[in-house]
mmCIF file of C-alpha atoms in Angstrom:
data_model
loop_
_atom_site.group_PDB
_atom_site.id
_atom_site.type_symbol
_atom_site.label_atom_id
_atom_site.label_comp_id
_atom_site.label_asym_id
_atom_site.label_seq_id
_atom_site.Cartn_x
_atom_site.Cartn_y
_atom_site.Cartn_z
ATOM 1 C CA UNK A 225 0.000 0.000 0.000
ATOM 2 C CA UNK A 226 1.163 3.528 -0.645
ATOM 3 C CA UNK A 227 0.988 6.294 1.907
ATOM 4 C CA UNK A 228 2.033 9.870 2.475
ATOM 5 C CA UNK A 229 2.833 11.650 5.715
ATOM 6 C CA UNK A 230 2.889 15.393 6.171
ATOM 7 C CA UNK A 231 4.121 15.637 9.750
ATOM 8 C CA UNK A 232 3.243 19.296 10.274
ATOM 9 C CA UNK A 233 -0.350 20.511 10.327
ATOM 10 C CA UNK A 234 0.882 24.083 10.122
ATOM 11 C CA UNK A 235 4.063 25.875 9.177
ATOM 12 C CA UNK A 236 4.670 29.502 10.078
ATOM 13 C CA UNK A 237 7.327 31.582 8.370
ATOM 14 C CA UNK A 238 8.115 35.262 8.038
ATOM 15 C CA UNK A 239 7.906 36.892 4.648
ATOM 16 C CA UNK A 240 11.260 36.838 2.902
ATOM 17 C CA UNK A 241 12.508 33.819 4.827
ATOM 18 C CA UNK A 242 12.981 30.400 3.240
ATOM 19 C CA UNK A 243 10.205 27.894 3.737
ATOM 20 C CA UNK A 244 10.066 24.105 3.859
ATOM 21 C CA UNK A 245 6.962 21.932 3.922
ATOM 22 C CA UNK A 246 7.792 18.342 4.726
ATOM 23 C CA UNK A 247 6.554 15.156 3.094
ATOM 24 C CA UNK A 248 7.569 11.538 3.491
ATOM 25 C CA UNK A 249 6.155 8.641 1.547
ATOM 26 C CA UNK A 250 5.900 4.895 1.361
ATOM 27 C CA UNK A 251 5.374 3.052 -1.921
ATOM 28 C CA UNK A 252 6.515 -0.085 -3.710
ATOM 29 C CA UNK A 253 8.911 0.685 -6.513
ATOM 30 C CA UNK A 254 10.007 4.057 -7.784
ATOM 31 C CA UNK A 255 7.616 6.770 -6.709
ATOM 32 C CA UNK A 256 5.753 9.405 -8.645
ATOM 33 C CA UNK A 257 5.541 12.397 -6.332
ATOM 34 C CA UNK A 258 3.446 15.539 -6.503
ATOM 35 C CA UNK A 259 2.774 18.777 -4.712
ATOM 36 C CA UNK A 260 -0.512 20.642 -4.925
ATOM 37 C CA UNK A 261 -1.596 23.960 -3.421
ATOM 38 C CA UNK A 262 -5.094 24.912 -2.324
ATOM 39 C CA UNK A 263 -6.047 28.546 -1.820
ATOM 40 C CA UNK A 264 -9.166 29.393 0.213
ATOM 41 C CA UNK A 265 -12.408 28.390 -1.464
ATOM 42 C CA UNK A 266 -10.568 26.929 -4.441
ATOM 43 C CA UNK A 267 -9.691 23.486 -5.730
ATOM 44 C CA UNK A 268 -6.223 22.017 -5.558
ATOM 45 C CA UNK A 269 -3.728 23.288 -8.108
ATOM 46 C CA UNK A 270 -0.837 21.237 -9.399
ATOM 47 C CA UNK A 271 2.560 22.717 -8.401
ATOM 48 C CA UNK A 272 5.182 20.209 -9.466
ATOM 49 C CA UNK A 273 5.989 16.553 -9.861
ATOM 50 C CA UNK A 274 8.906 14.166 -9.696
ATOM 51 C CA UNK A 275 9.007 11.038 -11.802
ATOM 52 C CA UNK A 276 12.654 10.561 -12.651
ATOM 53 C CA UNK A 277 15.804 12.543 -13.270
ATOM 54 C CA UNK A 278 17.227 15.420 -11.248
ATOM 55 C CA UNK A 279 16.371 15.160 -7.572
ATOM 56 C CA UNK A 280 15.588 18.882 -7.438
ATOM 57 C CA UNK A 281 12.361 19.672 -9.233
ATOM 58 C CA UNK A 282 11.256 23.197 -10.038
ATOM 59 C CA UNK A 283 7.606 24.122 -10.248
ATOM 60 C CA UNK A 284 5.169 27.001 -10.327
ATOM 61 C CA UNK A 285 5.372 30.235 -8.319
ATOM 62 C CA UNK A 286 9.060 29.749 -7.483
ATOM 63 C CA UNK A 287 8.549 26.525 -5.562
ATOM 64 C CA UNK A 288 10.876 23.568 -5.788
ATOM 65 C CA UNK A 289 10.997 20.147 -4.186
ATOM 66 C CA UNK A 290 13.853 17.840 -3.365
ATOM 67 C CA UNK A 291 13.514 14.098 -3.785
ATOM 68 C CA UNK A 292 15.552 12.051 -1.338
ATOM 69 C CA UNK A 293 15.261 8.341 -1.986
ATOM 70 C CA UNK A 294 17.194 7.188 1.065
ATOM 71 C CA UNK A 295 15.004 9.246 3.377
ATOM 72 C CA UNK A 296 11.844 8.629 1.308
ATOM 73 C CA UNK A 297 11.148 12.327 1.430
ATOM 74 C CA UNK A 298 9.941 14.959 -0.991
ATOM 75 C CA UNK A 299 10.072 18.289 0.830
ATOM 76 C CA UNK A 300 8.663 21.426 -0.756
ATOM 77 C CA UNK A 301 10.852 24.510 -0.590
ATOM 78 C CA UNK A 302 10.982 28.142 -1.567
ATOM 79 C CA UNK A 303 13.966 30.449 -1.010
ATOM 80 C CA UNK A 304 11.920 33.513 -0.092
ATOM 81 C CA UNK A 305 8.338 33.252 1.139
ATOM 82 C CA UNK A 306 5.583 35.656 0.163
ATOM 83 C CA UNK A 307 2.420 36.443 2.105
ATOM 84 C CA UNK A 308 0.514 35.273 -0.961
ATOM 85 C CA UNK A 309 2.032 31.805 -0.538
ATOM 86 C CA UNK A 310 -0.216 31.279 2.477
ATOM 87 C CA UNK A 311 -2.357 28.283 1.570
ATOM 88 C CA UNK A 312 -2.885 24.582 2.169
ATOM 89 C CA UNK A 313 -0.259 22.317 0.596
ATOM 90 C CA UNK A 314 -0.756 18.671 -0.282
ATOM 91 C CA UNK A 315 1.826 16.046 -1.095
ATOM 92 C CA UNK A 316 0.772 12.981 -3.131
ATOM 93 C CA UNK A 317 2.458 9.733 -4.176
ATOM 94 C CA UNK A 318 1.707 6.848 -6.487
ATOM 95 C CA UNK A 319 3.540 3.744 -7.590
ATOM 96 C CA UNK A 320 5.415 3.346 -10.881
ATOM 97 C CA UNK A 321 3.679 3.225 -14.230
ATOM 98 C CA UNK A 322 2.353 0.018 -15.712
ATOM 99 C CA UNK A 323 -0.720 -0.123 -13.545
ATOM 100 C CA UNK A 324 -3.679 2.103 -12.938
ATOM 101 C CA UNK A 325 -2.366 3.429 -9.690
ATOM 102 C CA UNK A 326 -4.096 6.478 -8.299
ATOM 103 C CA UNK A 327 -2.147 8.923 -6.151
ATOM 104 C CA UNK A 328 -2.622 8.967 -2.425
ATOM 105 C CA UNK A 329 -2.803 12.447 -0.914
ATOM 106 C CA UNK A 330 -1.457 13.562 2.428
ATOM 107 C CA UNK A 331 -3.661 15.403 4.913
ATOM 108 C CA UNK A 332 -2.220 18.740 3.969
ATOM 109 C CA UNK A 333 -0.058 21.362 5.668
ATOM 110 C CA UNK A 334 -1.278 24.872 6.243
ATOM 111 C CA UNK A 335 1.417 27.394 5.385
ATOM 112 C CA UNK A 336 1.100 30.784 7.002
ATOM 113 C CA UNK A 337 3.475 33.508 5.885
ATOM 114 C CA UNK A 338 3.555 36.500 8.220
ATOM 115 C CA UNK A 339 4.263 40.010 6.909
ATOM 116 C CA UNK B 158 -10.106 25.673 -21.789
ATOM 117 C CA UNK B 159 -12.327 26.692 -18.878
ATOM 118 C CA UNK B 160 -10.958 23.953 -16.666
ATOM 119 C CA UNK B 161 -13.024 21.536 -14.626
ATOM 120 C CA UNK B 162 -16.415 23.066 -13.959
ATOM 121 C CA UNK B 163 -18.495 22.132 -10.954
ATOM 122 C CA UNK B 164 -21.988 23.204 -10.013
ATOM 123 C CA UNK B 165 -23.394 24.419 -7.804
ATOM 124 C CA UNK B 166 -20.638 26.181 -5.855
ATOM 125 C CA UNK B 167 -22.695 26.076 -2.689
ATOM 126 C CA UNK B 168 -25.606 23.879 -1.691
ATOM 127 C CA UNK B 169 -27.613 24.056 1.494
ATOM 128 C CA UNK B 170 -30.231 21.391 1.943
ATOM 129 C CA UNK B 171 -32.300 19.793 4.640
ATOM 130 C CA UNK B 172 -31.617 16.366 5.977
ATOM 131 C CA UNK B 173 -33.375 13.708 3.963
ATOM 132 C CA UNK B 174 -33.368 15.640 0.722
ATOM 133 C CA UNK B 175 -31.702 14.466 -2.458
ATOM 134 C CA UNK B 176 -28.596 16.338 -3.548
ATOM 135 C CA UNK B 177 -27.002 16.229 -6.989
ATOM 136 C CA UNK B 178 -23.568 17.614 -7.673
ATOM 137 C CA UNK B 179 -22.396 18.142 -11.220
ATOM 138 C CA UNK B 180 -19.058 18.133 -12.975
ATOM 139 C CA UNK B 181 -17.804 18.899 -16.453
ATOM 140 C CA UNK B 182 -14.252 17.634 -16.951
ATOM 141 C CA UNK B 183 -11.682 19.060 -19.308
ATOM 142 C CA UNK B 184 -12.302 17.933 -22.860
ATOM 143 C CA UNK B 185 -10.079 15.016 -23.828
ATOM 144 C CA UNK B 186 -9.356 13.908 -20.282
ATOM 145 C CA UNK B 187 -9.847 10.180 -19.857
ATOM 146 C CA UNK B 188 -10.092 10.086 -16.077
ATOM 147 C CA UNK B 189 -12.573 11.716 -13.733
ATOM 148 C CA UNK B 190 -12.373 11.642 -9.959
ATOM 149 C CA UNK B 191 -14.725 12.636 -7.169
ATOM 150 C CA UNK B 192 -13.179 13.649 -3.834
ATOM 151 C CA UNK B 193 -14.604 14.779 -0.529
ATOM 152 C CA UNK B 194 -12.720 17.141 1.788
ATOM 153 C CA UNK B 195 -13.429 17.589 5.484
ATOM 154 C CA UNK B 196 -11.378 18.876 8.373
ATOM 155 C CA UNK B 197 -11.604 15.535 10.118
ATOM 156 C CA UNK B 198 -10.678 13.214 7.254
ATOM 157 C CA UNK B 199 -8.823 15.430 4.829
ATOM 158 C CA UNK B 200 -9.141 14.601 1.126
ATOM 159 C CA UNK B 201 -10.918 11.311 0.413
ATOM 160 C CA UNK B 202 -11.247 9.660 -2.991
ATOM 161 C CA UNK B 203 -14.856 8.567 -3.444
ATOM 162 C CA UNK B 204 -14.902 7.131 -6.959
ATOM 163 C CA UNK B 205 -13.135 7.451 -10.277
ATOM 164 C CA UNK B 206 -14.026 6.810 -13.894
ATOM 165 C CA UNK B 207 -11.923 5.898 -16.917
ATOM 166 C CA UNK B 208 -13.517 6.632 -20.274
ATOM 167 C CA UNK B 209 -16.903 7.029 -18.563
ATOM 168 C CA UNK B 210 -16.701 3.644 -16.836
ATOM 169 C CA UNK B 211 -16.570 3.502 -13.024
ATOM 170 C CA UNK B 212 -13.338 1.783 -12.041
ATOM 171 C CA UNK B 213 -13.196 1.977 -8.266
ATOM 172 C CA UNK B 214 -16.036 3.074 -6.017
ATOM 173 C CA UNK B 215 -14.618 1.621 -2.822
ATOM 174 C CA UNK B 216 -14.396 5.087 -1.340
ATOM 175 C CA UNK B 217 -18.109 5.752 -1.595
ATOM 176 C CA UNK B 218 -19.175 5.864 2.030
ATOM 177 C CA UNK B 219 -22.633 4.311 1.779
ATOM 178 C CA UNK B 220 -25.341 3.220 -0.581
ATOM 179 C CA UNK B 221 -26.801 6.689 -0.214
ATOM 180 C CA UNK B 222 -24.030 7.870 -2.517
ATOM 181 C CA UNK B 223 -24.063 7.175 -6.241
ATOM 182 C CA UNK B 224 -22.151 8.547 -9.207
ATOM 183 C CA UNK B 225 -22.679 8.417 -12.925
ATOM 184 C CA UNK B 226 -20.843 9.503 -16.016
ATOM 185 C CA UNK B 227 -23.257 9.232 -18.954
ATOM 186 C CA UNK B 228 -20.791 10.771 -21.392
ATOM 187 C CA UNK B 229 -17.275 12.128 -21.577
ATOM 188 C CA UNK B 230 -18.313 15.659 -20.696
ATOM 189 C CA UNK B 231 -20.550 15.190 -17.687
ATOM 190 C CA UNK B 232 -20.669 13.437 -14.346
ATOM 191 C CA UNK B 233 -22.956 13.579 -11.323
ATOM 192 C CA UNK B 234 -22.586 12.640 -7.688
ATOM 193 C CA UNK B 235 -25.893 12.055 -5.945
ATOM 194 C CA UNK B 236 -26.660 11.715 -2.266
ATOM 195 C CA UNK B 237 -30.067 10.369 -1.358
ATOM 196 C CA UNK B 238 -31.111 10.855 1.368
ATOM 197 C CA UNK B 239 -28.637 13.442 2.613
ATOM 198 C CA UNK B 240 -27.490 13.589 6.242
ATOM 199 C CA UNK B 241 -25.708 16.316 8.244
ATOM 200 C CA UNK B 242 -22.495 14.242 8.294
ATOM 201 C CA UNK B 243 -22.374 14.541 4.507
ATOM 202 C CA UNK B 244 -21.538 18.219 4.901
ATOM 203 C CA UNK B 245 -18.199 18.741 3.184
ATOM 204 C CA UNK B 246 -16.568 20.210 0.114
ATOM 205 C CA UNK B 247 -16.853 17.883 -2.855
ATOM 206 C CA UNK B 248 -14.271 18.166 -5.604
ATOM 207 C CA UNK B 249 -14.231 16.807 -9.093
ATOM 208 C CA UNK B 250 -10.903 16.374 -10.888
ATOM 209 C CA UNK B 251 -9.860 15.125 -14.287
ATOM 210 C CA UNK B 252 -6.667 13.842 -15.840
ATOM 211 C CA UNK B 253 -5.686 13.112 -19.447
ATOM 212 C CA UNK B 254 -4.211 9.765 -18.468
ATOM 213 C CA UNK B 255 -3.257 8.213 -15.167
ATOM 214 C CA UNK B 256 -2.545 11.004 -12.730
ATOM 215 C CA UNK B 257 1.005 9.774 -12.307
ATOM 216 C CA UNK B 258 2.004 11.224 -15.634
ATOM 217 C CA UNK B 259 0.180 14.517 -15.745
ATOM 218 C CA UNK B 260 -1.310 15.360 -12.387
ATOM 219 C CA UNK B 261 -4.902 16.297 -11.811
ATOM 220 C CA UNK B 262 -6.882 19.393 -12.647
ATOM 221 C CA UNK B 263 -9.377 20.096 -9.900
ATOM 222 C CA UNK B 264 -12.612 22.013 -10.039
ATOM 223 C CA UNK B 265 -13.397 24.731 -7.520
ATOM 224 C CA UNK B 266 -15.595 22.394 -5.529
ATOM 225 C CA UNK B 267 -19.133 22.310 -4.199
ATOM 226 C CA UNK B 268 -19.567 23.221 -0.562
ATOM 227 C CA UNK B 269 -22.446 21.107 0.730
ATOM 228 C CA UNK B 270 -24.201 21.906 3.974
ATOM 229 C CA UNK B 271 -26.902 19.551 5.210
ATOM 230 C CA UNK B 272 -28.977 20.979 8.044
#
């Protein structure tokens, strides 16, 4: 079975400081990993994904994520946080291609960026 | 493309009434998913379709819930009879292939309140 853990319900960071939202996963085989963002009263929006290749993946709005196979982690990062980054962030994982695997989503982490 | 379109955006209904939620996926997307989001349980996959055929409905909580996809451009999620514990935000999402390759596109959701 595949699973995702987002150990922090909430992350607080000051504007201009770097931010990290943590995600660890469990899956059989090589993972497909995703980050989504949800702004208030909106659906989830795709931010970035890792399937293969460079462990550092760049996505929308200046976000990036680092895949670490040995630690089974896929942390979301941004060098300089903006107040507008405040939102709910979801990590998701699925198994390798060849099947009809559907991603499993984490419970989400609320990011609050203070002015 | 207008994205995934859900209607209504908000629904308030009395316990025991029938509720129908609607979704129009992105044209050309083969997969359609229905999710439910609550504070207690996070994001739950209810059911998904591939080429209009239901593939996995194991997430549907009870027989009171049913979903249909009569054609590639329309799906409904029906709750009959509705109960207060059904109150949640219901999201529809679509994907051109398995979500592992492309990620999902979510609609803006329907906020359901059952009183």
